[in-house]
Amino acid sequence: MRIDYDEAAKFLQEHDNYIILTHQNPDGDTIGGGFGLCYALRSIGKKANVLCSDEFSERYEFLTSGCPPMKFKHDTIVSVDVADKALLGSKLAHYGDYVRLCIDHHKSNTGYAEKTLLNPDAAAACEVIYELFVNMNIRLDVTAAECLYTGIATDTGCFKYSCTTGRTHIIAAELMDCGIKFARINRDMFDIKSKGRVELERYIISSMEYFLDDKCSLITITKAVTEETGATSSDFEGISNLTLQLQGTRVGVVIKERDDGKFRVSMRSASDVDVSDICTKFGGGGHKRAAGCLMEGSPEVIKRRLLSAIAPALGMNLWLIDN
Amino acid sequence: MRIDYDEAAKFLQEHDNYIILTHQNPDGDTIGGGFGLCYALRSIGKKANVLCSDEFSERYEFLTSGCPPMKFKHDTIVSVDVADKALLGSKLAHYGDYVRLCIDHHKSNTGYAEKTLLNPDAAAACEVIYELFVNMNIRLDVTAAECLYTGIATDTGCFKYSCTTGRTHIIAAELMDCGIKFARINRDMFDIKSKGRVELERYIISSMEYFLDDKCSLITITKAVTEETGATSSDFEGISNLTLQLQGTRVGVVIKERDDGKFRVSMRSASDVDVSDICTKFGGGGHKRAAGCLMEGSPEVIKRRLLSAIAPALGMNLWLIDN
């Protein structure tokens, strides 16, 4: 059942002994939202803990460290930024059917919770939680404000992406009034990279291939490369975006070998080329500007098959793929 | 003479036939501010043109193209984001002593103009201009709003840097209400790179050296490298920041060969190490977190001399520099 801010505020005030569930492969928004909610609930005298199927990365320690687990009998289950119970991951899967309140911003939310506070226009779940706190007259301390800022900044690429709204900026302004160290947060979130990520980018930038008059860029990442760079799964976040950075590139492709030897193809468009049309030809799908498919064979064969489909979408002749 | 918003508004309303001067090596803030002011003045029936010593880069064409030069007898000289008349560059130097009104946000403004509207707390000159337009009751069209947003976004690293304030976010929200294409602007400003820049980053990322237990990173760029990559001077913008991206790096160094064969050293600190102290030892200077000096000799000799000074600042032994 969809509920509004008033009802969600009433729910949180009337209950206690919360466990707050975050999604697997946790990002800034689910961590910031989960811990922001936890700090706020504790500040009004409630008991609350945050759980996740996966470990929180060290880079979020400044948000998680002030909120050590409390001992109490868990009672009320709330989820934050979790669009589907399948995203809770294996360790929290048994909670999936018992979520009392879900706070989210994904249009695709499946409505698995008893009550859902959903604002699909919000750039981040942390934006929804901020509005809820305003409704509840909760005064945010610095750490809770840093939690919400981190979620909003990471989900919007630091206010860069089209999901950002005027309201997003106003909330950022209000969070900054709490005295948050936003510049340090942004440096940690956007500028600092792990050794594995640096090695991965080093490989990508030196092995990126350009085709079709530089309008298409392509990266091939084999299992061997992944092992050599020491990159972990979180190091791969957003690498498809790196394919579109050269001025004039219209379609970017990442071909990444999976453990089973098949290749996961991710395609990005920076133009009117609809990459979901192209991926659909190979049994995949997605959105106009971001799509994918799964392919088998050698990287060279996959590359030629993909370029044969991309060339006409760019209005070009096939022979150019030998460029 | 420093003036306030009311006086600046009165000045602009009482005069006409403006030339608006921007600084040499023009960036998003001087271009956005200059053209934003030009569009707004034309919208209230004034004549105005924007001038610069250097050409505007193609990436700003979406701001400049709607404002072709008008023919009229220039009368009132205004400068935007120009802290010192020396920054007007050679082609506009003759205007330096005749600037009637300077609109700026640099604390270091030398007061060369007859009247100066200066807000050193503003993150960008475009923020000052926005406040001025509010004072003048000027209704911004989309292009003028895009000019101001571009200046604010580029000077703050898209709201990432510490110069950003709550007011910066509120102004961004109000500019977004004008219907600007902010996501496309941010992509063009932050994600798209020229071929020269991509080649330069490719070189940097594959040749970056790490010393002193990975706490110090170092890039050497010879004249030959600059020629090979085809990078222009604007492609070098902000490359020192690339030295600090590896987690744990505390000091980053760029050694760049100049046309005269001497080496320009740029040093950045991501910690409590004061790099201006280090650069002062070699006759240079700067700020705690960003400093530089000029050195002679072979890159290898310069590197060893620098590392010998950086090691103790990191509390390390000299022998570690052979790592």
XYZ file of C-alpha atoms in Angstrom, chain A residues 9-233:
225
model
C 5.968 9.743 9.967
C 3.147 8.413 12.133
C 4.305 4.830 11.519
C 7.888 5.575 12.580
C 6.748 7.448 15.678
C 4.349 4.693 16.766
C 6.776 1.771 16.397
C 10.172 0.885 17.861
C 13.031 -1.680 17.760
C 13.789 -1.155 14.076
C 15.952 -3.090 11.722
C 16.702 -1.112 8.612
C 17.476 -3.167 5.504
C 19.712 -1.885 2.710
C 20.187 -3.441 -0.743
C 22.968 -5.817 -1.752
C 26.094 -4.304 -3.357
C 25.302 -1.265 -1.211
C 25.845 2.178 -2.748
C 25.918 5.663 -1.213
C 22.160 6.094 -1.355
C 21.127 2.912 0.463
C 23.943 3.307 3.036
C 23.349 7.043 3.521
C 19.594 6.511 3.748
C 19.834 3.492 6.052
C 22.259 5.100 8.481
C 20.639 8.542 8.221
C 17.363 6.936 9.293
C 19.115 4.946 12.027
C 20.799 8.039 13.535
C 17.547 9.979 13.410
C 15.492 7.195 15.015
C 18.072 6.799 17.786
C 18.034 10.591 18.297
C 14.315 10.447 19.110
C 14.837 7.608 21.580
C 14.111 4.601 19.379
C 16.284 1.503 19.018
C 17.533 0.810 15.484
C 20.184 -1.165 13.583
C 21.178 -1.222 9.917
C 21.691 -4.543 8.091
C 23.058 -5.491 4.682
C 23.785 -8.761 2.867
C 27.203 -7.417 1.857
C 29.873 -5.618 3.851
C 29.949 -1.828 3.698
C 33.010 -0.584 1.842
C 35.652 1.258 3.903
C 34.944 4.485 2.041
C 31.606 4.758 3.869
C 33.150 4.285 7.292
C 32.631 7.976 8.141
C 28.876 7.289 7.949
C 28.714 3.848 9.549
C 31.259 4.108 12.375
C 29.157 6.365 14.617
C 26.310 3.859 14.618
C 27.550 0.560 16.134
C 24.959 -2.264 16.409
C 22.742 -2.048 19.500
C 21.504 -5.125 21.327
C 17.727 -5.393 21.405
C 14.948 -7.667 20.194
C 14.247 -6.641 16.599
C 10.623 -5.856 15.917
C 9.866 -3.478 13.036
C 11.443 -4.103 9.630
C 12.012 -1.118 7.334
C 13.839 -1.062 3.979
C 15.563 1.881 2.313
C 16.267 2.248 -1.441
C 15.292 -1.390 -2.047
C 13.023 -1.544 -5.125
C 12.485 -5.310 -5.049
C 12.839 -7.849 -2.234
C 15.189 -9.844 -4.501
C 17.684 -6.975 -4.073
C 17.990 -7.649 -0.339
C 20.544 -10.343 -1.205
C 20.919 -13.832 0.177
C 21.647 -12.955 3.812
C 18.537 -10.772 4.220
C 16.237 -12.720 1.853
C 14.275 -14.222 4.764
C 13.088 -10.715 5.710
C 11.641 -10.101 2.222
C 8.030 -10.929 3.076
C 8.020 -9.128 6.420
C 8.985 -5.565 5.496
C 6.528 -3.222 7.230
C 7.682 0.020 5.579
C 9.745 0.590 2.430
C 11.154 4.065 1.694
C 12.209 4.381 -1.932
C 12.490 6.510 -5.078
C 12.519 3.810 -7.787
C 9.590 3.986 -10.185
C 10.063 0.215 -10.590
C 9.363 -0.519 -6.891
C 7.448 -3.811 -6.785
C 5.337 -2.931 -3.736
C 6.623 -5.919 -1.737
C 6.321 -4.064 1.605
C 3.195 -3.692 3.717
C 3.449 0.114 3.341
C 5.535 1.966 0.736
C 6.609 5.616 0.875
C 7.630 6.182 -2.740
C 8.590 9.395 -4.500
C 9.670 8.516 -8.053
C 10.547 12.180 -8.737
C 13.173 12.205 -5.987
C 16.757 11.899 -7.233
C 17.656 9.625 -4.293
C 16.020 7.670 -1.485
C 17.890 10.105 0.790
C 15.792 12.927 -0.646
C 12.620 11.047 0.384
C 14.061 10.469 3.859
C 14.961 14.146 4.171
C 11.381 15.179 3.393
C 10.165 12.632 5.927
C 12.455 14.105 8.619
C 11.137 17.597 7.844
C 7.638 16.218 8.294
C 8.670 14.629 11.617
C 10.395 17.826 12.831
C 13.596 15.864 13.354
C 16.632 18.084 13.801
C 19.556 16.500 11.954
C 22.988 16.319 13.536
C 26.072 16.609 11.330
C 26.524 12.865 10.773
C 22.896 12.241 9.827
C 23.088 15.217 7.445
C 26.315 13.798 5.960
C 24.513 10.474 5.414
C 21.728 12.124 3.421
C 24.094 14.399 1.476
C 26.236 11.389 0.504
C 23.216 9.498 -0.823
C 22.028 12.470 -2.850
C 25.503 13.320 -4.191
C 26.301 9.749 -5.243
C 22.927 9.093 -6.920
C 23.106 12.344 -8.929
C 26.815 12.229 -9.871
C 27.209 15.320 -7.686
C 24.142 17.092 -9.142
C 25.335 16.353 -12.685
C 22.708 13.935 -13.995
C 19.241 14.653 -15.319
C 17.563 13.086 -12.258
C 18.650 16.201 -10.287
C 15.829 18.685 -9.635
C 15.606 22.151 -8.154
C 14.346 20.501 -4.977
C 17.518 18.352 -4.882
C 19.609 21.539 -4.799
C 17.445 23.122 -2.104
C 17.810 20.038 0.095
C 21.585 20.127 -0.476
C 21.601 23.769 0.666
C 19.682 22.870 3.820
C 21.989 19.922 4.576
C 25.006 22.222 4.130
C 23.540 24.486 6.805
C 24.066 21.558 9.223
C 27.827 22.042 8.864
C 28.618 18.940 6.822
C 32.105 18.446 5.349
C 30.720 18.183 1.830
C 33.977 18.913 -0.028
C 35.773 16.076 1.751
C 32.806 13.753 1.094
C 32.823 14.628 -2.603
C 36.563 14.059 -2.830
C 36.193 10.639 -1.189
C 33.199 9.689 -3.339
C 34.287 11.033 -6.722
C 38.016 11.705 -6.860
C 39.648 8.951 -4.810
C 40.110 5.574 -6.440
C 41.262 2.181 -5.161
C 44.459 0.672 -6.560
C 42.303 -1.867 -8.435
C 40.219 0.906 -10.016
C 43.312 2.895 -10.998
C 44.814 -0.234 -12.580
C 41.526 -0.969 -14.346
C 41.314 2.573 -15.749
C 44.970 2.342 -16.751
C 44.106 -0.785 -18.751
C 40.916 0.710 -20.195
C 42.458 3.975 -21.300
C 45.440 2.275 -22.922
C 43.441 -0.484 -24.630
C 40.330 1.430 -25.718
C 39.683 0.890 -29.416
C 37.939 3.338 -31.712
C 35.927 2.298 -34.753
C 33.615 3.778 -37.355
C 35.383 7.109 -37.728
C 35.871 7.345 -33.916
C 32.076 7.359 -33.441
C 32.193 4.022 -31.632
C 34.566 3.132 -28.797
C 35.054 -0.360 -27.444
C 36.725 -1.962 -24.432
C 37.314 -5.698 -24.022
C 37.876 -6.982 -20.486
C 38.796 -10.656 -20.230
C 38.898 -12.658 -16.989
C 42.698 -12.490 -17.210
C 42.600 -8.670 -17.265
C 40.280 -8.568 -14.265
C 42.699 -10.801 -12.349
C 45.788 -8.816 -13.400
C 44.328 -5.468 -12.330
C 43.068 -6.855 -9.032
C 39.809 -4.936 -9.578
C 36.853 -5.980 -7.426
C 33.241 -5.835 -8.550
